[in-house]
Structure formats: structure tokens, C-alpha cells
Amino acid sequence: MNELAIDVSGLVKRFNNKAVVRGVDLQMPRGQVWGFLGPNGSGKTTTIRMICGLLEPSAGEGRCLGFDIRRQARKIKDATGYMTQKFSFWEDLTIRENLEFVARLYNLSGRKKLVDTTLDKLGLTERQGQLSGALSGGWKQRLALAAVTMHKPDLLLLDEPTAGVDPQARRDFWDEIHQLSNQGMTVLVSTHYMDEAERCDQIVYLAHGNILTQGKVDDVIEKAGLITFQGKGHNVRLLAEQLKGVSGVEHVAFFGAALHVSGRDRVSLEKAIAAFANDDVNWQEIQASLEDTFISLMQDAGKDTREHG
Amino acid sequence: MKLFASLGRVYAIMAKELVQMRRDRMTFAMMLALPIIQLILFGFAINTDPKSLPTAVYAEDNSPVVRRILSAFEQSGYYQLLRRADSPQQGSDWLAKGEVSFVIHIPEGFTRRLIRGEHPQLLVEADASDPAAASNAISQAREIVNQALGTELKGPLQYLRSPPPQVDVVVHKRYNPEGITQYNIVPGLLGVILTMTCVMITSMAMTRESERGNLENLLAMPTRPHEMMLGKICPYILVGLVQTLVILSAAKYLFDVPFFGSLGLLLAGVMVFIFANLCLGFTFSTVARSQMQAMQMTFFFFLPSILLSGFMFPFRGMPVWAQSIGEVLPLTHFLRMVRGVMLKGNGMPELQQEFLALTLFILVVGTVAILRYRRTLD
């Protein structure tokens, strides 16, 4: 068995001559949970679609679960569960009918029992006869996850599964993901939430169709080499505008009542905030957060030049 | 085992389509109500042998012979004498406005010249802008006058009758001796209605999935193009068969259309024809990007089907190139089948060419559909 669940290199996807993904290399071992991060339109969905055979790469090669992503798409689909960003099960079918459709399509044995246990695990046994279109956002996502994992795929690709879902439902969803991972499933999940990224074994950060950085969360933060000071105190909010643009300050952001000021040059950063240190404001160095890191990475990445790519 | 799995996937799609169809009440109702409404509407409305056409008379002569001739026109059933014109101009005006279809002009001194044996003229002006509307009535005009004179010219005037023809032409109007339009139209409507519903329904098959955002999910699952096609088509064969039964019952009980051939053979033909149309609809749905486009393609196909298949106008009356277009349309072959079986009592030997043509159509169109089917979201 191939050690790598996903092994692609140089993936490029162009739509009407516009390159949306510009050379993605990804080597993901089996059995892990990886987070796929990046701003909207950075190419996350397109990359996931190429990996599971839904889009043909314009350039690049690769294997998914040991199968060639260009020539063996059907075999990949057999062994992969892909949950789309937007709910894409049939809203005019009931919850049960959707699950039965999937079970039939994958020729799963013991269909009735399997659907029963799936409904039971979801806690939807009572509501199995309802149209799935009537479910709330959180329930739709859980139904979709249950449906795409019914055939026990080796690889699970989740495209922003928790967008617009409340915190409790998000937590439940992630518990479910970790359970699946414990059963041996490899999971690649795209998200915008930092707390979700921190639940992953590794993260991959994509911007403008390129991978900017990847690794364990701590490593990614460390690699970025960002120094962050937290300012607390009276009127600290008023300082934000004044600090922006000062040499050594790369970015300034509010975290509740506190202000985070980050930069990579310790000397000039300290000099910058020293000017604002007084009895009212208390400055303290803290570990840069993932969010600070990403914002800084985005600023480095500069403008999106893909229009001309 | 592989075949078993493949059939399982076809069944999965079929079951899903059936549930969705059942749940979409409006469409479901349309599929059953549409054939009934259309059948009643067109079955009773279309008449290719129009009778009782509005006629005006401008008579400058009045005699028993003239009155006899005019009443013969009326009794033929084709002419309904509604108005008397005061001048030839008035008659022409009415004709131009479409208020009458014919003006019969009996000139001054008609009777006198007739008795003198001077072969007087009698003018029938017809609005022949629609050839089909006027032709039967026109062709009857001479015969009507001759018959009227036959009874009127008696005794010493007998010599004025037209001589009997040298050759007696015997015409046998077979299969529909009374020339009842409905015997021809009602079986034809079966084909027209099946064409419309079958092509339209399946042309939405894939576009609906993509417009409702289900396509990505569907493509992410391991289905092969032909499985998708069969799964999407099969439920509608049932719909087509239900429509067929409705129309055939109406043909028998509502329109008294005779049925000389074998019902089994006709149903076999119907199955092949439905399948051909469903295949075509599915092909449209693999090409169209939206339901609107699918609808447009359906209509683009539907119009020539009605006009060039021999449903509306005589097939053999079209130029050769138009006939060759007609030969490509499934409806053309189905019309020959259904009219052949019902009216002529045709069997397999007479119809095997039509079966062959429809099968060929299915093979070609089905192949195109499978080649055109998008396996990716590209």
C-alpha cells in the first residue's frame, strides 16, 4: 500500500486562460488530518476537485490513494468521500432516501441496516421521513458527512464543511472528524477557522493558487518568524492608526480589548512600540497567533497576479 | 459481479428519479393531463376535409335551373350559402376580407344560353390562399353542377346533358374510405405527444442536476455515463407507456378509430420510439448548459418533427431533400408504424424497416450522449 494518500506535483488549473491553481505540490501521508487554509478564491476547492477527479488538471501529475488522478478517476471516486462546500444532496428527497441512494450507488451490502445505523448515529431516526431541504445548516452538514462516509472511504475531502455553522455544531462536527480519523481515514479539510486549523496534524496554506507554507501549526508560526506584542490598557484602540505604517510594524490587529502589533525585525518593532509605552498602555511579548501569521503571509504574497497567469 | 454492481447503480438512479418525479406534483400532473388535453383539443379540432365553407352568391339570373344548381352546391356539404352579393365588387370585397371562402357568380342570361346549348359559364371564385382549405370543395364544383343539371334537364332538354365518360375510372379509397381526418390525426397525435414529453423531460435530466447544485455530488460518485443514462431514462419509459394507454383508449372510445393490427406489435413499436426520444432528450441534456437551453433545443427539434414527419402534411408531397430530413426524425417512422398497424393492419414484415430505422437512431444518438456526457466539472 502506498504510504501517501495524496501525492501530487505541479498541479495547474486554468479556466479560460486564467490560472486559478499555479503549481501545487502536496504529499500527504495516510491516516492524518490536514487543514487546507487560505483566503476565498485561493484555489482550495479547485485543488480538492483535481485530487478527487472532478476536474482535469491543465498541467501536473499525481496520484491519489495510489491511483493516477488523470486516468483512474473512477477508482479514486470509489475510495474517496467528497463533501462539497454547498449542500449538494437532494433537497427534494427525504433524509432516508438520500442515504439509501448513496448506499445503492456504492452497492453497499446490508443497505437497510446500514442506513438505520447511520440515521441512529446522526440522531435523525425520528426525522428520517423529512425532506432534507427542510434541515438547518448544521444538520445538513452532518447529514452530508454521514452520507459521504457511508462507504467507508480511505480518504475524506471536506470543503469548508463548517462554514456558517454554530460553534456547538462545529465542535460536534470536529469530534466526528477525529473519530473517523481514529478509524484510519485520511482527512483533508478546508476551513477559514483558526481553531479548526489548530485541530489538524498539519496545515497547508494556499494563496493566489500557490502553497505559501505548510507544516505543523507551531512550525508554521515559528517559520514565519513573527514577533508579536500585545498592548493592553486605556485608549489602546486609539493607537492602532498611529502604529500602522511605522517602520518595523508589519501589521496591527485588535483582539478584544487588546492590540496585537507584529513584525519580523525585533529591534525596529521594539523601537516602534517604545514610543507608545506609557502608564496607560502595558506592552507584553506574546507568541504570534496563527491568524497573525496568516495575515502577515498574505501581505508578503502581495497582489493576486493570476489574471495574467 | 461487475454487471451486478452496474445494475445496482442504474437502479439507484432510477429509484431516485422516480421519487423525485412523484414528488414534483405539477410536472407529474402535466405528464398525464397534457396528452388528454392535447388529444381532445387537436383530435376534435383538426380537419383536413373542411366542410360548410362560407359562400356568397351573385346571381344575375333566376330560374328553376339556377335554383337547382345553387341548392346542389349547398347539399354537397362543402358550401354554405350565407349571403347574396349585390355586385361582383361586393363579392370580391367579402373574399378579400375573408368573410366568405367562395363567391358563386351566375351571369345574366345563364338559363337562356343553357337551353340554347351555348355552353354558358358559371364562375366560382375561391379564396385559395390556403390550398388545403379550398381544394376539396373546388374539386367537387364541376361534379355538383353536372349532377344538378342531370336531374333538371329532362324531356326535350335531355340532349343537353353531358355525355357519359369514355372510361369508367374506379377508385377504391382503402384504409379510410370515408376520409375521416381523425383516423389519421389521432394515431399521429400519439407520436407527437410522446415526442414532446419524452424529449422535454429527459432534456432536463442533467441540466436540472447542475442547476440545483447536485451535479458535483453526482459526479463525485462512481457512476459510468451509460449507467447514468439508463437510470435517467428508464423511469420515463413508464410515463410514456401510461400516456400511450391513455391515448389508445381515447382513440377507441372517443374517436372510434379502427384498430386492425396487433396491439402487441404496436406496443413494441411504442417502446422503441419512446426509448429513441428519451435518448435524444438525454443527449440534449448533456449538451445544454441550462434548463432554458434544453427547452430551446427541444423546441428546435419539435417543430420539424411536426412539419416534416408527415403528421401535418403529406410526406410524399415534400421535395426529396425534405423527405430525407424527415427520414432522420423518429416521428416519421413511428407515424408509419402506428398508422400502419391501426389503419392498415400492417404486421412485422411491412414495418421492419421502421423498427430498423428507430434502432439505428437509438444507437447513434445514444453513442453521442455517452461521448458528450461530462465526467468532470470542466
XYZ file of C-alpha atoms in Angstrom:
687
model
C 0.000 0.000 0.000
C 1.225 3.425 -0.874
C 2.276 5.421 2.169
C 0.966 8.668 0.761
C -2.751 9.270 0.490
C -2.194 12.259 -1.762
C 0.911 12.705 -3.854
C 0.586 15.420 -6.473
C 3.095 17.733 -8.019
C 2.929 20.785 -10.210
C -0.877 20.849 -10.354
C -2.079 23.714 -12.507
C -5.659 24.549 -13.400
C -6.583 27.196 -15.898
C -10.106 28.384 -16.661
C -10.318 30.483 -19.815
C -6.585 31.083 -19.694
C -6.741 32.286 -16.136
C -4.637 30.085 -13.862
C -6.565 29.501 -10.667
C -4.106 26.975 -9.286
C -0.481 27.585 -10.168
C 1.688 24.593 -9.405
C 0.574 22.884 -6.225
C 2.759 20.132 -4.740
C 1.203 18.134 -1.952
C 2.427 14.981 -0.243
C 0.038 13.865 2.442
C 0.608 10.649 4.407
C -2.233 8.290 5.191
C -4.063 8.447 8.481
C -3.598 12.138 9.203
C -5.925 15.112 9.394
C -4.711 18.060 7.363
C -6.144 21.524 7.212
C -6.342 23.387 3.941
C -6.326 27.119 4.540
C -6.271 30.259 2.510
C -8.414 33.239 1.566
C -11.506 32.919 -0.616
C -10.577 32.224 -4.199
C -7.120 30.967 -3.326
C -7.703 27.709 -5.214
C -8.567 25.342 -2.360
C -11.748 23.985 -3.914
C -10.170 23.662 -7.348
C -7.227 21.734 -5.893
C -9.529 19.378 -3.986
C -11.595 18.807 -7.123
C -8.473 17.914 -9.110
C -7.373 15.481 -6.421
C -10.652 13.562 -6.496
C -11.002 13.509 -10.261
C -13.749 16.100 -10.636
C -11.545 18.442 -12.620
C -8.805 17.549 -15.034
C -5.538 19.379 -14.247
C -4.254 21.664 -17.002
C -0.761 20.569 -16.034
C 0.882 18.452 -13.410
C 0.716 14.844 -12.336
C -0.248 12.963 -9.287
C -1.728 10.043 -7.525
C -4.499 9.856 -5.005
C -4.615 6.691 -2.881
C -2.144 5.262 -5.360
C -4.371 5.916 -8.380
C -3.484 8.266 -11.198
C -5.635 11.393 -10.900
C -5.954 11.732 -14.667
C -6.577 8.171 -15.727
C -8.087 6.399 -12.735
C -10.686 8.879 -11.567
C -13.316 6.188 -11.114
C -11.154 4.171 -8.748
C -10.391 7.316 -6.781
C -14.102 8.109 -6.535
C -14.771 4.591 -5.234
C -12.370 5.072 -2.341
C -12.916 8.736 -1.595
C -15.628 10.662 0.180
C -16.006 14.230 -1.031
C -18.196 16.687 0.775
C -18.922 19.758 -1.315
C -18.854 23.282 0.019
C -22.527 23.853 -0.721
C -25.000 21.178 0.378
C -25.317 19.017 -2.716
C -27.601 16.204 -1.646
C -31.122 16.183 -2.991
C -33.363 18.568 -1.122
C -36.479 17.009 -2.591
C -35.526 13.597 -1.235
C -36.046 12.695 2.390
C -33.106 12.180 4.724
C -33.520 8.439 4.451
C -33.906 8.476 0.660
C -30.648 10.407 0.294
C -28.775 7.870 2.385
C -30.403 4.988 0.525
C -29.448 6.489 -2.792
C -25.814 6.670 -1.746
C -25.911 3.148 -0.304
C -27.370 1.798 -3.551
C -24.949 3.715 -5.731
C -21.955 2.254 -3.897
C -23.618 -1.180 -3.785
C -23.196 -1.365 -0.023
C -24.324 -4.643 1.461
C -26.910 -4.748 4.231
C -28.294 -1.480 2.972
C -31.329 -1.166 5.203
C -29.389 -1.884 8.368
C -26.581 0.407 7.348
C -28.994 3.272 6.688
C -30.705 2.546 10.016
C -27.473 2.690 11.994
C -26.336 5.796 10.129
C -29.606 7.537 10.960
C -29.310 6.372 14.521
C -25.769 7.698 14.888
C -26.876 11.011 13.401
C -29.818 11.141 15.762
C -32.138 11.593 12.799
C -34.125 8.363 13.074
C -37.215 10.282 14.108
C -36.877 12.725 11.242
C -35.834 10.276 8.521
C -39.005 10.966 6.528
C -38.427 14.712 6.333
C -37.185 16.311 3.149
C -33.521 17.064 3.557
C -34.129 20.572 2.232
C -36.008 21.307 5.454
C -32.936 20.691 7.625
C -30.984 23.540 9.202
C -27.456 24.303 8.004
C -25.737 22.356 10.773
C -27.878 19.284 10.249
C -27.378 19.403 6.524
C -23.634 19.311 7.056
C -23.868 16.362 9.417
C -26.129 14.516 7.001
C -23.693 15.185 4.167
C -20.761 13.944 6.236
C -22.659 10.784 7.155
C -23.592 10.243 3.514
C -20.070 10.661 2.126
C -18.590 8.332 4.737
C -21.151 5.537 4.470
C -18.972 3.583 2.060
C -16.004 3.820 4.442
C -13.684 5.723 2.132
C -9.931 5.733 2.708
C -9.735 9.439 2.037
C -12.149 12.115 3.078
C -12.092 15.504 1.345
C -14.145 18.145 3.117
C -14.578 21.528 1.503
C -15.365 24.151 4.147
C -17.707 21.775 5.949
C -18.398 24.092 8.864
C -18.968 27.384 7.077
C -21.955 29.125 8.616
C -22.446 26.520 11.321
C -22.820 27.438 15.015
C -19.939 26.744 17.457
C -21.551 23.761 19.179
C -22.356 22.116 15.859
C -18.826 22.867 14.694
C -17.364 21.187 17.741
C -19.583 18.124 17.244
C -18.559 18.028 13.626
C -14.888 18.021 14.528
C -15.377 15.301 17.118
C -16.863 13.289 14.288
C -13.877 14.016 12.048
C -11.454 12.839 14.722
C -13.468 9.695 15.269
C -13.290 8.943 11.557
C -9.575 9.641 11.628
C -9.169 7.217 14.529
C -10.822 4.586 12.348
C -7.978 5.095 9.879
C -9.471 7.593 7.462
C -7.211 10.243 5.975
C -8.885 13.644 6.113
C -8.150 16.808 4.173
C -10.401 19.612 5.306
C -10.501 23.181 4.074
C -11.513 25.848 6.529
C -11.331 29.510 7.429
C -11.415 28.940 11.165
C -8.133 29.174 13.082
C -9.334 26.982 15.929
C -10.127 24.282 13.392
C -6.705 24.648 11.828
C -5.181 24.060 15.234
C -7.002 20.751 15.496
C -5.174 19.461 12.419
C -1.975 17.406 12.330
C -0.650 19.715 9.653
C -1.846 22.711 7.776
C -1.331 23.828 4.197
C -1.771 27.498 3.431
C -2.742 28.430 -0.083
C -2.880 31.923 -1.563
C -3.373 33.031 -5.164
C -3.096 29.442 -6.305
C 0.243 28.720 -4.633
C 1.132 26.985 -1.400
C 2.707 29.673 0.793
C 3.568 27.487 3.727
C 2.818 24.123 5.248
C 3.641 22.069 8.321
C 2.559 21.625 11.930
C 0.790 24.669 13.347
C 3.644 25.563 15.691
C 6.224 25.066 12.974
C 4.286 27.280 10.582
C 4.138 30.010 13.191
C 7.794 29.636 14.008
C 8.853 29.515 10.368
C 7.112 32.806 9.766
C 9.417 34.299 12.411
C 6.835 36.785 13.522
C 7.289 38.725 16.753
C 4.097 39.964 18.362
C 3.487 42.383 21.163
C 0.217 42.677 22.914
C -0.791 46.088 24.171
C -3.396 46.430 26.868
C -4.699 49.440 28.635
C -6.669 52.605 28.449
C -7.224 54.054 24.995
C -5.114 51.353 23.387
C -7.527 51.329 20.494
C -6.585 54.834 19.563
C -3.001 53.732 18.970
C -3.826 51.429 16.083
C -3.965 54.123 13.442
C -0.786 55.725 14.708
C 1.135 52.450 14.714
C 0.177 51.493 11.194
C 2.937 52.383 8.804
C 5.570 52.895 11.443
C 8.814 51.224 10.399
C 9.120 47.731 11.827
C 5.365 47.288 12.283
C 4.008 44.855 9.725
C 0.508 44.633 10.961
C -1.779 45.768 13.718
C -4.936 43.986 14.797
C -7.459 44.112 17.601
C -8.114 41.102 19.781
C -10.943 42.147 22.033
C -9.663 44.987 24.177
C -6.068 44.218 23.285
C -3.952 45.282 20.354
C -1.555 42.908 18.572
C 1.390 44.520 16.852
C 3.586 42.241 14.773
C 6.761 42.459 12.786
C 9.803 40.406 11.949
C 12.544 42.821 12.919
C 12.714 42.762 16.708
C 14.844 45.883 17.056
C 12.692 48.189 14.999
C 9.456 46.674 16.348
C 10.522 47.296 19.926
C 11.581 50.774 18.975
C 8.213 51.394 17.367
C 6.146 50.423 20.357
C 8.501 52.047 22.850
C 7.233 55.345 21.546
C 3.790 54.393 22.739
C 4.712 52.839 26.059
C 3.399 54.857 28.970
C 1.470 54.386 32.165
C -1.772 53.863 30.292
C -0.591 51.085 28.000
C 1.125 47.910 29.041
C 3.114 46.045 26.360
C 3.968 42.372 26.599
C 5.524 39.990 24.097
C 3.335 37.022 23.256
C 3.539 34.093 20.874
C 2.274 35.069 17.478
C -1.099 33.515 16.718
C -1.883 31.551 13.589
C -4.062 34.383 12.421
C -1.258 36.932 12.836
C 0.938 34.598 10.856
C -1.527 34.186 8.012
C -2.227 37.884 7.729
C 1.454 38.523 7.564
C 1.892 35.774 4.959
C -0.843 37.288 2.842
C 0.807 40.694 2.971
C 4.048 39.109 1.805
C 2.267 37.309 -1.007
C 1.202 40.666 -2.366
C -1.363 41.192 -5.065
C -3.123 38.449 -6.928
C -1.344 38.276 -10.276
C -3.281 35.308 -11.636
C -5.240 37.423 -14.096
C -2.137 37.458 -16.224
C -1.024 33.948 -15.367
C -20.337 -9.332 -10.253
C -19.338 -6.213 -12.128
C -22.572 -6.311 -14.082
C -24.469 -6.752 -10.854
C -22.816 -3.664 -9.362
C -23.525 -1.730 -12.529
C -27.196 -2.684 -12.455
C -27.266 -1.653 -8.820
C -26.117 1.837 -9.767
C -28.680 2.076 -12.576
C -31.337 1.028 -10.103
C -30.144 3.618 -7.569
C -30.552 6.419 -10.119
C -33.887 5.063 -11.314
C -35.274 4.899 -7.802
C -34.137 8.452 -7.126
C -35.715 9.745 -10.346
C -38.997 8.008 -9.591
C -39.188 9.548 -6.131
C -38.332 12.995 -7.476
C -40.887 12.627 -10.244
C -43.585 11.567 -7.791
C -42.768 14.475 -5.530
C -42.896 17.064 -8.294
C -46.702 17.038 -8.429
C -47.043 19.711 -11.060
C -44.796 18.003 -13.589
C -46.370 14.658 -12.827
C -49.855 16.021 -13.381
C -48.742 17.679 -16.603
C -47.358 14.419 -17.898
C -50.765 12.792 -17.582
C -53.073 15.728 -18.245
C -51.165 17.020 -21.241
C -51.889 14.075 -23.545
C -55.568 14.078 -22.684
C -55.985 17.797 -23.249
C -53.996 17.807 -26.463
C -55.763 14.775 -27.790
C -59.210 16.208 -27.215
C -58.206 19.622 -28.471
C -56.457 18.552 -31.643
C -58.407 15.378 -32.207
C -61.633 17.290 -32.495
C -60.237 20.497 -33.962
C -58.051 19.376 -36.842
C -59.957 18.641 -40.026
C -58.217 18.219 -43.327
C -61.516 17.928 -45.257
C -63.213 21.180 -44.372
C -66.952 21.369 -44.997
C -69.679 24.050 -44.719
C -67.395 26.771 -46.013
C -68.987 30.246 -46.086
C -70.122 31.116 -49.611
C -71.699 34.183 -51.246
C -73.835 34.124 -54.363
C -74.098 36.811 -57.013
C -76.913 35.720 -59.279
C -77.897 37.874 -62.264
C -80.276 35.206 -63.404
C -83.003 33.434 -61.543
C -84.730 30.319 -62.835
C -85.609 26.846 -61.595
C -82.341 25.564 -63.111
C -80.280 28.190 -61.266
C -82.060 27.470 -58.001
C -81.485 23.753 -58.542
C -77.766 24.326 -59.084
C -77.428 26.510 -56.006
C -79.211 24.035 -53.798
C -76.948 21.296 -55.153
C -73.946 23.352 -54.006
C -75.433 23.560 -50.558
C -76.346 19.879 -50.411
C -72.813 18.799 -51.256
C -71.911 19.829 -47.708
C -68.866 21.796 -48.822
C -70.626 25.106 -49.478
C -72.793 27.011 -47.088
C -74.636 29.759 -48.960
C -74.701 32.610 -46.496
C -75.007 35.841 -48.446
C -76.288 37.354 -51.613
C -73.993 39.915 -53.158
C -75.432 42.947 -54.901
C -72.484 43.392 -57.211
C -69.387 41.437 -58.273
C -67.362 44.055 -56.360
C -69.127 43.280 -53.130
C -68.373 39.571 -53.557
C -64.700 40.332 -54.135
C -64.613 42.517 -51.022
C -66.013 39.746 -48.894
C -63.487 37.335 -50.332
C -60.650 39.768 -49.640
C -61.720 40.277 -46.054
C -62.054 36.548 -45.561
C -65.741 36.798 -44.716
C -66.532 34.192 -47.333
C -64.377 31.486 -48.899
C -66.277 31.313 -52.200
C -68.317 33.561 -54.445
C -70.544 31.815 -56.993
C -71.341 34.109 -59.896
C -74.253 33.226 -62.213
C -74.201 35.609 -65.163
C -77.172 37.238 -66.831
C -78.983 35.046 -69.332
C -77.442 31.873 -67.926
C -80.618 29.792 -68.283
C -81.399 31.087 -71.777
C -77.966 30.284 -73.079
C -78.041 26.889 -71.406
C -81.234 25.928 -73.160
C -79.877 27.225 -76.465
C -76.911 24.903 -75.973
C -74.417 27.787 -75.916
C -72.340 26.337 -73.046
C -72.736 29.235 -70.620
C -70.111 29.920 -67.976
C -70.619 29.735 -64.247
C -67.874 31.352 -62.169
C -66.737 30.025 -58.815
C -64.247 32.379 -57.177
C -62.347 30.743 -54.338
C -60.041 32.052 -51.659
C -57.225 29.647 -52.486
C -54.603 31.334 -50.297
C -54.716 28.148 -48.225
C -54.724 25.427 -50.874
C -55.763 22.731 -48.429
C -58.789 24.660 -47.259
C -60.345 25.148 -50.696
C -59.150 22.216 -52.777
C -61.733 19.587 -51.869
C -64.624 21.988 -52.362
C -63.175 23.179 -55.694
C -62.688 19.679 -56.995
C -66.324 18.948 -56.252
C -67.713 22.036 -58.052
C -67.887 20.591 -61.590
C -69.461 17.364 -60.390
C -72.047 19.252 -58.356
C -73.188 21.265 -61.364
C -73.270 18.233 -63.679
C -75.365 16.233 -61.255
C -77.775 19.094 -60.691
C -78.250 19.517 -64.438
C -78.654 15.778 -64.811
C -81.835 15.826 -62.827
C -83.053 19.198 -64.118
C -82.569 18.655 -67.869
C -85.401 16.316 -68.630
C -87.576 15.512 -71.619
C -86.696 17.669 -74.657
C -83.728 19.156 -72.820
C -82.210 15.754 -72.185
C -79.800 16.168 -75.083
C -78.078 18.961 -73.197
C -76.792 16.584 -70.528
C -73.058 15.901 -70.627
C -72.198 12.654 -72.361
C -71.067 9.742 -70.141
C -67.247 9.434 -69.912
C -65.500 7.009 -72.242
C -63.636 5.311 -69.391
C -65.070 4.464 -66.060
C -62.352 5.130 -63.501
C -62.841 3.043 -60.384
C -61.269 4.457 -57.208
C -61.009 2.377 -54.066
C -60.287 4.549 -51.039
C -58.696 1.934 -48.835
C -57.905 2.020 -45.120
C -60.002 5.122 -44.524
C -62.735 5.049 -47.175
C -64.828 7.767 -45.616
C -61.792 10.031 -45.410
C -62.271 10.696 -41.703
C -59.473 13.008 -40.607
C -59.435 11.747 -37.031
C -58.480 8.237 -38.130
C -55.275 9.764 -39.406
C -54.740 12.507 -36.811
C -55.416 10.637 -33.572
C -52.790 7.913 -34.069
C -50.442 10.657 -35.244
C -51.066 12.617 -32.066
C -49.809 9.642 -30.088
C -46.446 10.119 -31.764
C -46.471 13.902 -31.424
C -47.333 13.843 -27.725
C -44.766 11.164 -26.952
C -42.109 13.120 -28.838
C -42.805 16.277 -26.920
C -42.999 14.874 -23.398
C -40.214 12.330 -23.716
C -37.674 14.675 -25.258
C -38.514 17.550 -22.952
C -38.460 15.565 -19.712
C -35.096 13.939 -20.294
C -33.554 17.068 -21.767
C -33.826 18.443 -18.242
C -32.222 15.346 -16.731
C -28.659 16.567 -16.326
C -29.263 20.316 -16.507
C -31.585 20.108 -13.519
C -28.880 18.377 -11.502
C -26.398 21.092 -12.327
C -28.813 23.978 -11.745
C -29.849 22.646 -8.370
C -26.226 22.115 -7.356
C -26.388 18.322 -7.231
C -24.132 17.640 -10.190
C -20.876 17.946 -8.283
C -22.071 15.375 -5.813
C -23.324 13.087 -8.537
C -20.028 13.263 -10.429
C -18.045 12.655 -7.252
C -19.694 9.250 -7.029
C -18.570 6.338 -9.163
C -21.133 6.204 -11.963
C -20.454 5.470 -15.606
C -22.107 7.535 -18.343
C -24.259 4.693 -19.646
C -25.446 3.866 -16.136
C -26.473 7.454 -15.631
C -28.253 7.483 -18.982
C -30.184 4.273 -18.365
C -31.066 5.289 -14.840
C -32.356 8.637 -16.020
C -34.277 7.220 -18.986
C -35.980 4.094 -17.669
C -38.474 5.747 -15.298
C -39.844 7.769 -18.174
C -40.471 4.730 -20.342
C -43.186 4.026 -17.821
C -44.565 7.535 -18.174
C -44.585 7.147 -21.954
C -46.423 3.841 -21.731
C -49.075 5.348 -19.468
C -49.555 8.172 -21.973
C -49.819 5.615 -24.758
C -52.546 3.697 -22.962
C -54.473 6.897 -22.297
C -54.307 7.929 -25.941
C -55.123 4.495 -27.331
C -58.167 4.253 -25.075
C -59.320 7.674 -26.189
C -58.755 6.682 -29.815
C -61.030 3.702 -29.353
C -63.776 5.098 -27.173
C -63.759 8.794 -28.027
C -62.862 8.833 -31.704
C -63.835 5.308 -32.825
C -60.531 4.908 -34.632
C -60.368 1.367 -36.012
C -57.575 -0.960 -34.903
C -56.814 -3.648 -37.473
C -53.303 -4.762 -36.468
C -51.749 -6.347 -33.425
C -51.660 -4.383 -30.178
C -48.512 -6.230 -29.111
C -46.669 -5.116 -32.232
C -47.792 -1.536 -31.741
C -46.655 -1.531 -28.115
C -43.281 -2.914 -29.189
C -43.043 -0.039 -31.652
C -44.086 2.436 -28.973
C -41.345 1.157 -26.643
C -38.650 1.579 -29.269
C -39.982 5.005 -30.192
C -40.134 6.190 -26.565
C -36.605 4.957 -25.999
C -35.377 6.805 -29.093
C -36.909 10.073 -27.896
C -35.616 9.656 -24.361
C -32.117 9.027 -25.707
C -32.338 12.198 -27.744
C -33.550 14.188 -24.736
C -30.679 12.870 -22.674
C -28.264 13.863 -25.418
C -29.695 17.386 -25.367
C -29.198 17.494 -21.626
C -25.524 16.611 -21.976
C -25.053 19.465 -24.439
C -27.235 22.143 -22.835
C -25.793 24.255 -20.050
C -29.106 25.269 -18.530
C -32.697 24.108 -18.433
C -33.589 27.049 -20.650
C -31.169 25.858 -23.325
C -32.507 22.334 -23.014
C -36.004 23.664 -23.574
C -34.915 25.600 -26.659
C -33.255 22.540 -28.131
C -36.403 20.530 -27.551
C -38.475 23.037 -29.479
C -35.912 23.314 -32.211
C -36.344 19.584 -32.675
C -40.087 19.510 -32.124
C -41.082 21.829 -34.945
C -39.535 19.880 -37.841
C -40.861 16.737 -36.219
C -44.390 18.012 -36.619
C -43.972 19.624 -40.008
C -41.666 17.224 -41.843
C -42.714 13.864 -40.455
C -45.940 13.537 -42.378
C -48.053 14.385 -39.361
C -49.370 17.662 -40.726
C -48.616 17.473 -44.417
C -48.327 14.557 -46.822
C -44.797 13.137 -46.552
C -44.608 12.120 -50.224
C -45.625 15.612 -51.260
C -42.385 17.106 -49.961
C -39.273 17.587 -52.104
C -36.711 14.801 -51.850
C -34.329 16.771 -49.643
C -37.116 17.466 -47.155
C -38.079 13.829 -47.208
C -34.514 12.891 -46.326
C -34.638 15.214 -43.324
C -37.940 13.618 -42.423
C -36.390 10.161 -42.604
C -33.995 11.114 -39.803
C -36.812 12.021 -37.429
C -38.118 9.225 -35.216
C -41.667 10.555 -35.537
C -41.683 9.876 -39.284
C -41.037 6.189 -38.723
C -43.374 5.968 -35.800
C -46.227 7.514 -37.795
C -45.808 4.834 -40.436
C -45.868 2.228 -37.686
C -48.869 3.474 -35.793
C -50.957 4.313 -38.853
C -49.830 1.079 -40.458
C -50.801 -1.093 -37.526
C -54.041 0.661 -36.663
C -55.475 1.537 -40.055
C -53.834 -0.909 -42.446
C -53.348 -3.879 -40.173
C -49.652 -3.991 -41.031
C -47.503 -6.700 -39.487
C -43.799 -7.057 -38.844
C -42.850 -7.655 -42.499
C -44.237 -4.253 -43.524
C -42.778 -2.465 -40.519
C -39.338 -3.966 -40.066
C -37.713 -1.056 -41.881
C -39.218 1.393 -39.421
C -38.026 -0.684 -36.472
C -34.583 -0.807 -38.021
C -34.510 2.956 -38.556
C -35.506 3.674 -34.958
C -32.925 1.228 -33.615
C -30.241 2.892 -35.692
C -31.338 6.257 -34.343
C -31.041 4.978 -30.766
C -27.547 3.609 -31.405
C -26.251 6.805 -32.973
C -27.847 9.218 -30.523
C -27.008 7.030 -27.521
C -23.358 6.941 -28.561
C -23.291 10.706 -28.914
C -24.839 11.052 -25.455
C -22.238 8.821 -23.841
C -19.401 10.595 -25.611
C -20.781 14.006 -24.732
C -21.530 13.136 -21.114
C -19.403 15.263 -18.831
C -17.483 13.132 -16.390
C -15.837 16.163 -14.792
C -16.922 19.660 -13.908
C -14.645 21.156 -16.596
